[in-house]
Coordinates of N, CA and C in Angstrom, one line a residue:
T23 N 0.9 -1.2 0.3 CA 0.1 0.0 -0.1 C 1.2 0.8 -0.1
P24 N 0.5 2.6 -0.9 CA 1.3 3.2 -1.1 C 1.4 4.7 0.1
E25 N 2.4 4.8 0.7 CA 2.2 6.0 1.7 C 1.3 7.4 1.5
P26 N 0.5 7.3 2.2 CA 0.0 8.9 1.8 C 0.9 9.8 1.9
T27 N 0.9 10.9 1.1 CA 1.3 12.2 0.4 C 0.9 13.1 1.6
P28 N 2.1 13.8 2.3 CA 1.6 14.1 3.7 C 1.3 15.9 3.2
L29 N 0.2 16.5 3.6 CA -0.3 17.7 3.3 C 0.9 19.0 3.8
P30 N 1.1 20.0 2.7 CA 2.1 21.0 2.8 C 1.6 21.6 4.2
T31 N 2.8 22.4 4.9 CA 2.1 23.2 6.0 C 2.4 24.6 5.6
A32 N 1.6 25.3 6.2 CA 1.9 26.7 5.9 C 3.2 27.6 6.6
T33 N 4.1 28.2 6.6 CA 5.2 28.6 7.3 C 4.4 29.7 8.1
P34 N 4.8 29.3 9.4 CA 4.2 30.5 10.2 C 5.1 32.2 10.3
E35 N 4.3 32.9 10.1 CA 4.6 34.5 9.8 C 4.9 34.6 11.4
P36 N 5.7 36.1 11.2 CA 5.8 36.7 12.8 C 4.7 37.4 13.1
T37 N 4.3 37.5 14.2 CA 2.9 38.9 14.4 C 4.0 39.8 14.7
P38 N 3.5 40.5 14.0 CA 4.1 42.2 14.6 C 3.9 42.3 15.5
L39 N 4.8 43.0 16.2 CA 4.5 43.8 17.7 C 3.7 45.5 18.0
P40 N 3.1 45.6 18.7 CA 2.4 46.6 18.0 C 3.3 47.9 18.6
T41 N 3.2 48.7 17.7 CA 4.0 50.0 17.8 C 3.5 51.1 19.6
A42 N 4.5 51.0 19.8 CA 4.2 52.1 21.2 C 3.9 53.3 21.2
T43 N 2.5 53.6 21.6 CA 2.1 54.8 21.6 C 2.3 55.5 22.6
P44 N 2.9 56.8 23.1 CA 3.3 57.2 23.9 C 2.3 58.0 24.7
A45 N 2.2 57.6 26.2 CA 0.9 57.6 27.0 C 0.9 59.3 27.1
A46 N -0.2 59.8 27.1 CA -0.6 61.6 27.4 C -0.1 61.2 29.0
A47 N 0.9 62.4 29.5 CA 0.9 62.5 30.9 C -0.2 62.6 31.5
P48 N -0.8 62.5 32.9 CA -1.7 62.5 33.6 C -1.9 63.7 33.7
Q49 N -3.0 64.1 34.0 CA -3.2 65.7 34.6 C -2.6 66.4 35.7
G50 N -1.7 67.4 35.6 CA -0.7 67.8 36.5 C -0.1 67.0 36.6
A51 N 1.0 66.4 35.5 CA 2.0 65.9 35.5 C 3.0 66.3 34.9
Q52 N 4.2 66.3 35.1 CA 5.1 67.4 34.5 C 5.9 66.4 33.7
R53 N 6.4 67.0 32.6 CA 7.6 66.6 31.8 C 8.7 67.2 31.7
R54 N 9.6 66.4 31.4 CA 11.2 67.5 31.1 C 11.5 67.4 29.4
Y55 N 12.1 68.5 29.3 CA 12.9 68.6 27.9 C 14.1 69.6 28.3
V56 N 15.1 68.5 27.3 CA 16.1 68.8 26.6 C 16.7 70.2 25.7
V57 N 16.6 71.1 26.1 CA 17.4 72.1 25.0 C 18.2 71.8 24.0
Q58 N 17.6 72.2 22.5 CA 18.5 71.6 21.5 C 19.0 72.7 21.1
P59 N 19.9 72.6 20.1 CA 20.4 73.9 19.3 C 19.0 74.4 18.4
G60 N 19.1 75.9 18.4 CA 17.9 76.7 17.8 C 17.0 76.5 18.8
D61 N 16.6 76.2 20.1 CA 15.6 76.1 20.7 C 15.1 77.6 21.3
T62 N 14.1 77.8 21.3 CA 13.6 79.4 21.8 C 12.5 78.8 23.1
L63 N 12.5 79.9 24.0 CA 11.6 79.5 24.8 C 10.2 79.3 24.2
R64 N 9.6 80.1 23.4 CA 8.4 80.2 22.7 C 8.1 78.8 21.4
L65 N 9.5 78.7 20.9 CA 9.2 77.5 20.1 C 9.1 76.0 21.2
I66 N 9.6 76.1 22.0 CA 9.4 75.0 23.1 C 8.0 74.9 23.9
A67 N 7.1 75.9 24.2 CA 5.9 76.2 24.3 C 5.1 75.9 23.5
E68 N 5.2 76.5 22.4 CA 4.1 75.7 20.8 C 4.4 74.8 20.8
R69 N 5.8 73.5 21.0 CA 5.4 72.2 20.4 C 4.9 71.4 22.0
N70 N 4.8 72.1 22.7 CA 4.3 71.4 24.4 C 3.0 71.6 24.5
G71 N 2.4 72.8 23.6 CA 1.1 73.3 24.2 C 1.1 73.9 25.3
V72 N 2.1 74.5 25.4 CA 2.0 75.3 26.8 C 2.2 77.2 26.4
S73 N 2.1 78.0 27.3 CA 2.3 79.2 27.4 C 4.1 79.3 28.0
V74 N 4.5 80.8 27.3 CA 5.6 80.9 27.6 C 5.8 81.1 29.1
E75 N 4.8 82.2 29.5 CA 4.6 82.1 31.0 C 4.6 81.0 31.9
A76 N 4.0 80.0 31.4 CA 3.5 78.9 32.4 C 5.2 78.4 32.4
L77 N 6.1 78.1 30.8 CA 7.2 77.3 31.2 C 8.3 78.4 32.2
L78 N 8.1 79.8 32.0 CA 9.1 80.5 32.8 C 8.6 79.9 34.2
R79 N 7.3 80.2 34.7 CA 7.0 79.9 36.4 C 7.7 78.3 36.3
A80 N 7.2 77.6 35.5 CA 7.5 76.0 35.9 C 9.6 75.7 36.2
N81 N 10.0 76.7 35.4 CA 11.2 76.7 35.6 C 12.0 78.1 36.3
N82 N 11.6 78.4 36.8 CA 11.5 79.5 38.3 C 12.8 80.5 37.6
L83 N 12.0 80.7 36.1 CA 12.8 81.7 35.0 C 12.1 83.1 35.3
T84 N 12.9 83.9 35.0 CA 12.7 85.4 34.7 C 12.8 85.2 33.1
P85 N 11.9 86.8 32.5 CA 11.4 86.8 31.0 C 13.3 87.2 30.6
A86 N 14.0 87.7 31.2 CA 15.2 87.7 31.0 C 16.0 87.0 30.5
A87 N 15.5 85.8 31.6 CA 16.3 84.4 31.3 C 16.0 83.5 29.8
A88 N 14.8 84.3 29.2 CA 14.5 83.1 28.1 C 15.4 83.3 26.5
D89 N 16.2 84.6 26.9 CA 17.3 84.3 26.3 C 18.8 84.1 26.6
T90 N 18.7 83.1 27.3 CA 19.8 83.0 27.8 C 19.8 81.0 28.0
L91 N 19.0 80.6 27.2 CA 18.5 79.2 27.3 C 20.2 78.2 26.6
R92 N 20.6 77.0 27.4 CA 21.9 76.5 27.0 C 21.1 75.1 26.1
V93 N 21.7 74.9 25.4 CA 22.1 73.5 24.4 C 22.4 72.4 25.9
G94 N 21.3 71.4 26.2 CA 21.4 70.9 26.9 C 20.7 70.6 28.3
Q95 N 20.2 72.0 28.6 CA 19.5 72.6 29.5 C 18.5 71.7 30.1
E96 N 18.0 71.1 31.1 CA 16.8 70.4 31.1 C 16.0 71.2 31.5
L97 N 14.6 71.5 31.2 CA 13.2 72.4 31.3 C 12.1 71.7 31.7
I98 N 11.2 71.8 32.7 CA 10.1 71.0 33.2 C 9.3 71.5 32.3
I99 N 8.5 70.8 31.3 CA 7.1 71.2 31.0 C 6.0 70.8 31.8
P100 N 5.2 72.3 32.1 CA 3.9 71.9 33.0 C 3.1 71.1 32.4

């Protein structure tokens, strides 16, 4: 009696991993931002949806300090 021909088997495909989505910061939580070349307080504020005044308060900065940001400086984003 002839042996039955085995059925072809499917090659399993790797399951794609879900892409991580950054979670929104909980209400009242603070984030940190490291100043990059070309950054200004206004740009940082706009990118993060906060006012320049809020950035100044959160980081104990004066308006005059807005012109003295240093690359690598860490800011709190309220």
